[in-house]
Amino acid sequence: MAEPEDSRHIRIAIIGGGLAGTTVANALFRIPNLDVHVFESAPKFSERGAAVGLSSNAQDALKHIIPESDSLLQKAGAVPMNCTRLVLGSGPQAGTIIANIGDSTGVVVHRASLLRELLSPLPSSLLHANKKLSGIQESSPSEAGTGALPVSVRFEDGTASDFDAVIGADGIFSSVRAHVLRLPEGGGGSPDHEHAASPAGFWDCRVMIPYEKAKAALGEQYFDEDRQYGWIGDRAFVMHDIAESRTMVQCVISAVEDEGEAPADRKRKLTREYLEDILKGWLGGPIGDGAIELVLDQEDPHSYSQYDHKSTPTYARGSVCIVGDAAHATSPWQGAGAGQAFEDAVILETLFRKVQSRRDIEAAFKAFDAVRRPRGQQVIDSSRGTGKILTGSDEAVGLDPDKMRAALGPRWAFIMSLDLNEHKKEALQKMEEYQRQK
Ligand SMILES: Cc1cc2nc3c(=O)[nH]c(=O)nc-3n(C[C@H](O)[C@H](O)[C@H](O)COP(=O)(O)OP(=O)(O)OC[C@H]3O[C@@H](n4cnc5c(N)ncnc54)[C@H](O)[C@@H]3O)c2cc1C
């Protein structure tokens, strides 16, 4: 005989074990009536890529989920960002300080180290590596009440498992997003589809360099204190900051990528000739030559086109929802993507604490969509515009320091000023509203 639905634990599958999936798992696994599992396609839970900056809103959200997050960040080797000092990097005025912007309490943390610390509180029985999602099947309304769980997930290894809810945290080209938005086959669909990820108009290359080597190449004077530097110049941007308990430096070169220029696989080989052409106005200045040397010193130096989600009509459908980059992949210009994933996790935790049975899940996901989607889209759109200013390619601002100060100054306020308790309250009100409508 089927077990009565209300007496059983609610089974939740999180697809994807990056920063979003593991943070959502941390937020949900302690809720007593939930049985949470994380499925990751890679052979082990791991992060590629360089460092992320976590501003005050990201840190606040992490603290809501993991009260001992300060020590977690310390264990992950986080280093203060101390605002971003913006300096002109090209042209005759190169070296002119424009402003210190952003968050004085922000930190920079290596992604792999942050993921390691986010995984550490999670029981290993929750974590399933080598499990690539290949399909999702939701039961039809006629199957409701039969005791069968409403969502079946299939994996590429031929196995399948049933759940009460599925949370897609499978990144920018998410298969769960494709399911929720009914996109064409192929993990996110083609970039031509209006709801699939498409080029944001920039490329970037990020490398991690031992501290002393980076200091020698970039200039000792920029390492007197822990600080993120952003160098603005003609159609390009160079950034450096410190991570891994001051043993490593992240160095980034970004540039404008005109429409139609993004390679199909997003990857572009970087040669000296190409970089010196892109940064021609920077050569002989304070930072261009050093940044080029550090990038070319890597094995197979290459960049990736930045992609983002221009529009997303919903984050939820029935018992399936999307979070993190699967829901709102943004270009990195405001350093806000991971923080958005942490905020998603806070809201899901708040809502799932009110989920008593499977019947409440749809209302919880609808409420999640209602409060999180406007904010996610605002970050994406603001970030793309910020990229234009930071590469000197915003026509109204150009490379004029005063206009840059005026244009950039207010851009971070909406990200950092979120009142998380109000946001949680709003989500709960929405959930009650949807429950009443049922
Ligand atoms: C260049 C760059 C710089 C950035 N800088 C910052 C910054 O300074 N500050 C900030 O806050 N954010 C930054 N971000 C954004 C931030 O890194 C992401 O928002 C954050 O890591 C959340 O990612 P995620 O877990 O949603 O996705 P991902 O990191 O892409 O993780 C998705 C996971 O899902 C797995 N997966 C994929 N498909 C499947 C499948 N079918 N089945 C099972 N598993 C699957 C993948 O293997 C992966 O482990 C940056 C992003 C980029 C691209």
Short mmCIF file of C-alpha atoms in Angstrom, two decimals, residues 144-370:
data_model
loop_
_atom_site.label_atom_id
_atom_site.label_comp_id
_atom_site.label_asym_id
_atom_site.label_seq_id
_atom_site.Cartn_x
_atom_site.Cartn_y
_atom_site.Cartn_z
CA ALA A 144 -2.01 12.72 -8.90
CA GLY A 145 -3.12 10.88 -5.79
CA THR A 146 -1.69 7.53 -6.91
CA GLY A 147 1.21 7.85 -4.46
CA ALA A 148 3.75 8.11 -7.28
CA LEU A 149 6.24 10.94 -6.89
CA PRO A 150 5.53 13.67 -9.42
CA VAL A 151 8.94 14.11 -11.08
CA SER A 152 11.16 11.44 -12.53
CA VAL A 153 14.76 12.32 -13.38
CA ARG A 154 16.84 10.23 -15.74
CA PHE A 155 20.61 10.17 -15.91
CA GLU A 156 22.98 9.41 -18.75
CA ASP A 157 24.19 6.25 -17.00
CA GLY A 158 20.73 4.76 -17.61
CA THR A 159 19.45 5.12 -14.03
CA ALA A 160 16.34 7.07 -13.00
CA SER A 161 14.90 8.25 -9.71
CA ASP A 162 11.64 9.87 -8.56
CA PHE A 163 11.32 13.07 -6.55
CA ASP A 164 8.71 15.46 -5.17
CA ALA A 165 10.65 18.43 -6.55
CA VAL A 166 13.62 19.18 -8.77
CA ILE A 167 15.85 22.24 -8.40
CA GLY A 168 18.04 22.94 -11.42
CA ALA A 169 21.43 24.40 -10.46
CA ASP A 170 23.13 23.12 -13.59
CA GLY A 171 24.66 26.36 -14.80
CA ILE A 172 24.25 28.74 -17.70
CA PHE A 173 23.44 26.11 -20.35
CA SER A 174 21.11 24.27 -17.97
CA SER A 175 19.08 21.28 -19.12
CA VAL A 176 16.59 21.97 -16.32
CA ARG A 177 16.13 25.51 -17.67
CA ALA A 178 15.47 23.99 -21.09
CA HIS A 179 12.79 21.79 -19.47
CA VAL A 180 11.19 24.64 -17.48
CA LEU A 181 11.14 27.02 -20.45
CA ARG A 182 10.42 24.33 -23.04
CA LEU A 183 13.54 25.32 -24.99
CA PRO A 184 14.71 23.26 -27.94
CA GLU A 185 16.89 20.19 -27.19
CA GLY A 186 20.58 20.64 -26.34
CA GLY A 187 20.99 21.99 -22.80
CA GLY A 188 19.77 25.54 -23.07
CA GLY A 189 18.95 25.59 -26.75
CA SER A 190 20.60 27.64 -29.44
CA PRO A 191 21.85 31.16 -28.61
CA ASP A 192 19.34 32.41 -31.17
CA HIS A 193 16.45 31.44 -28.90
CA GLU A 194 15.31 34.51 -26.98
CA HIS A 195 15.38 32.68 -23.63
CA ALA A 196 18.68 30.86 -24.12
CA ALA A 197 22.03 32.31 -23.05
CA SER A 198 23.56 34.54 -25.72
CA PRO A 199 26.70 36.69 -26.08
CA ALA A 200 26.87 39.66 -23.69
CA GLY A 201 29.31 41.62 -25.87
CA PHE A 202 32.62 40.91 -24.10
CA TRP A 203 35.24 38.20 -23.67
CA ASP A 204 37.51 37.57 -20.73
CA CYS A 205 40.51 35.57 -19.70
CA ARG A 206 41.15 34.85 -15.99
CA VAL A 207 44.35 33.42 -14.59
CA MET A 208 45.57 32.65 -11.08
CA ILE A 209 49.25 33.51 -10.47
CA PRO A 210 51.48 32.97 -7.43
CA TYR A 211 51.46 36.18 -5.37
CA GLU A 212 55.13 37.15 -5.66
CA LYS A 213 55.21 36.53 -9.39
CA ALA A 214 52.10 38.67 -9.97
CA LYS A 215 53.44 41.45 -7.76
CA ALA A 216 56.70 41.55 -9.74
CA ALA A 217 54.88 41.60 -13.10
CA LEU A 218 52.11 44.07 -12.24
CA GLY A 219 53.97 46.46 -9.92
CA GLU A 220 54.73 46.26 -6.16
CA GLN A 221 52.90 49.53 -5.49
CA TYR A 222 49.53 47.86 -6.18
CA PHE A 223 50.07 45.33 -3.41
CA ASP A 224 50.69 47.68 -0.47
CA GLU A 225 47.26 46.69 0.80
CA ASP A 226 44.69 43.99 -0.08
CA ARG A 227 42.71 45.59 -2.86
CA GLN A 228 40.94 44.83 -6.12
CA TYR A 229 42.14 47.03 -9.00
CA GLY A 230 40.15 47.62 -12.18
CA TRP A 231 41.92 49.30 -15.09
CA ILE A 232 39.67 50.99 -17.62
CA GLY A 233 40.82 51.67 -21.15
CA ASP A 234 39.96 51.78 -24.76
CA ARG A 235 37.60 48.82 -25.43
CA ALA A 236 39.27 46.71 -22.75
CA PHE A 237 39.56 46.21 -18.98
CA VAL A 238 42.22 44.65 -16.76
CA MET A 239 41.52 43.56 -13.20
CA HIS A 240 43.61 42.03 -10.44
CA ASP A 241 42.84 40.98 -6.90
CA ILE A 242 44.22 38.71 -4.20
CA ALA A 243 42.91 35.30 -3.03
CA GLU A 244 43.98 32.03 -1.37
CA SER A 245 45.10 33.63 1.93
CA ARG A 246 47.35 36.03 -0.03
CA THR A 247 49.25 33.30 -1.84
CA MET A 248 47.61 33.82 -5.26
CA VAL A 249 46.56 36.74 -7.44
CA GLN A 250 43.73 36.65 -9.96
CA CYS A 251 44.50 38.60 -13.13
CA VAL A 252 41.80 39.23 -15.74
CA ILE A 253 41.92 40.73 -19.22
CA SER A 254 38.50 41.51 -20.76
CA ALA A 255 37.60 43.23 -23.99
CA VAL A 256 34.65 44.26 -26.09
CA GLU A 257 33.40 41.54 -28.46
CA ASP A 258 31.41 43.04 -31.30
CA GLU A 259 28.16 41.44 -32.44
CA GLY A 260 28.77 38.30 -34.48
CA GLU A 261 32.38 37.98 -33.26
CA ALA A 262 31.81 35.38 -30.53
CA PRO A 263 33.28 31.99 -31.55
CA ALA A 264 30.67 29.21 -31.65
CA ASP A 265 32.35 27.35 -28.74
CA ARG A 266 32.97 30.68 -26.91
CA LYS A 267 36.71 29.89 -26.72
CA ARG A 268 39.33 32.13 -28.33
CA LYS A 269 43.06 31.38 -28.44
CA LEU A 270 45.12 34.29 -27.09
CA THR A 271 48.43 35.07 -28.80
CA ARG A 272 50.88 37.89 -28.17
CA GLU A 273 49.96 39.42 -31.52
CA TYR A 274 46.22 39.37 -30.70
CA LEU A 275 46.62 40.76 -27.16
CA GLU A 276 49.03 43.49 -28.25
CA ASP A 277 46.56 44.52 -30.91
CA ILE A 278 43.61 44.57 -28.46
CA LEU A 279 45.66 46.46 -25.85
CA LYS A 280 47.64 48.65 -28.25
CA GLY A 281 46.67 51.84 -26.43
CA TRP A 282 47.81 50.25 -23.15
CA LEU A 283 51.38 49.24 -24.13
CA GLY A 284 54.07 51.13 -22.25
CA GLY A 285 51.45 52.22 -19.68
CA PRO A 286 51.15 51.16 -16.05
CA ILE A 287 49.49 47.73 -16.44
CA GLY A 288 49.00 46.46 -20.01
CA ASP A 289 52.41 44.83 -20.57
CA GLY A 290 52.45 43.07 -17.18
CA ALA A 291 48.94 41.66 -17.63
CA ILE A 292 49.81 40.38 -21.12
CA GLU A 293 52.95 38.62 -19.80
CA LEU A 294 50.98 36.90 -17.01
CA VAL A 295 48.29 35.65 -19.40
CA LEU A 296 50.79 34.43 -22.02
CA ASP A 297 52.78 32.63 -19.32
CA GLN A 298 49.88 30.08 -19.04
CA GLU A 299 49.65 26.80 -20.88
CA ASP A 300 47.22 27.27 -23.79
CA PRO A 301 46.15 30.86 -23.01
CA HIS A 302 42.58 31.47 -24.12
CA SER A 303 39.52 33.56 -23.34
CA TYR A 304 35.80 32.84 -23.20
CA SER A 305 32.98 34.93 -24.59
CA GLN A 306 30.71 36.15 -21.82
CA TYR A 307 27.11 34.98 -22.19
CA ASP A 308 24.06 36.03 -20.22
CA HIS A 309 20.29 35.50 -20.09
CA LYS A 310 18.53 38.43 -21.77
CA SER A 311 15.07 37.28 -20.72
CA THR A 312 13.52 34.48 -18.71
CA PRO A 313 9.72 34.20 -18.57
CA THR A 314 9.68 32.03 -15.43
CA TYR A 315 12.00 30.30 -12.95
CA ALA A 316 9.45 27.60 -12.15
CA ARG A 317 7.07 25.15 -13.71
CA GLY A 318 5.05 22.78 -11.52
CA SER A 319 7.44 20.91 -9.24
CA VAL A 320 10.60 22.03 -11.04
CA CYS A 321 12.51 25.28 -10.58
CA ILE A 322 15.85 26.80 -11.56
CA VAL A 323 18.38 28.71 -9.46
CA GLY A 324 21.84 30.27 -9.81
CA ASP A 325 23.27 30.59 -13.31
CA ALA A 326 20.60 28.23 -14.67
CA ALA A 327 18.05 30.93 -13.85
CA HIS A 328 19.98 34.20 -14.18
CA ALA A 329 23.43 33.90 -15.71
CA THR A 330 24.99 37.33 -15.77
CA SER A 331 28.15 38.85 -17.20
CA PRO A 332 30.66 39.32 -14.37
CA TRP A 333 31.00 43.13 -14.42
CA GLN A 334 29.34 43.73 -11.05
CA GLY A 335 30.75 40.61 -9.39
CA ALA A 336 27.22 39.61 -8.42
CA GLY A 337 26.40 36.16 -9.84
CA ALA A 338 27.37 34.00 -6.88
CA GLY A 339 25.66 36.42 -4.48
CA GLN A 340 22.44 36.01 -6.46
CA ALA A 341 22.74 32.23 -6.08
CA PHE A 342 23.19 32.64 -2.31
CA GLU A 343 20.10 34.87 -2.14
CA ASP A 344 18.16 32.23 -4.12
CA ALA A 345 19.16 29.68 -1.50
CA VAL A 346 17.95 31.90 1.37
CA ILE A 347 14.54 32.33 -0.26
CA LEU A 348 14.18 28.62 -1.04
CA GLU A 349 15.04 27.75 2.55
CA THR A 350 12.48 30.27 3.86
CA LEU A 351 9.77 28.83 1.61
CA PHE A 352 10.58 25.15 2.18
CA ARG A 353 10.34 25.64 5.95
CA LYS A 354 6.62 26.19 5.22
CA VAL A 355 6.26 23.19 2.90
CA GLN A 356 4.31 20.55 4.79
CA SER A 357 3.51 18.28 1.91
CA ARG A 358 4.05 17.88 -1.82
CA ARG A 359 0.95 20.00 -2.41
CA ASP A 360 2.79 23.12 -1.13
CA ILE A 361 5.74 22.85 -3.51
CA GLU A 362 4.18 24.48 -6.53
CA ALA A 363 3.15 27.52 -4.47
CA ALA A 364 6.67 27.71 -3.00
CA PHE A 365 8.28 27.65 -6.44
CA LYS A 366 5.82 30.23 -7.80
CA ALA A 367 6.64 32.53 -4.88
CA PHE A 368 10.36 31.96 -5.51
CA ASP A 369 9.85 33.01 -9.13
CA ALA A 370 7.80 36.07 -8.15
#
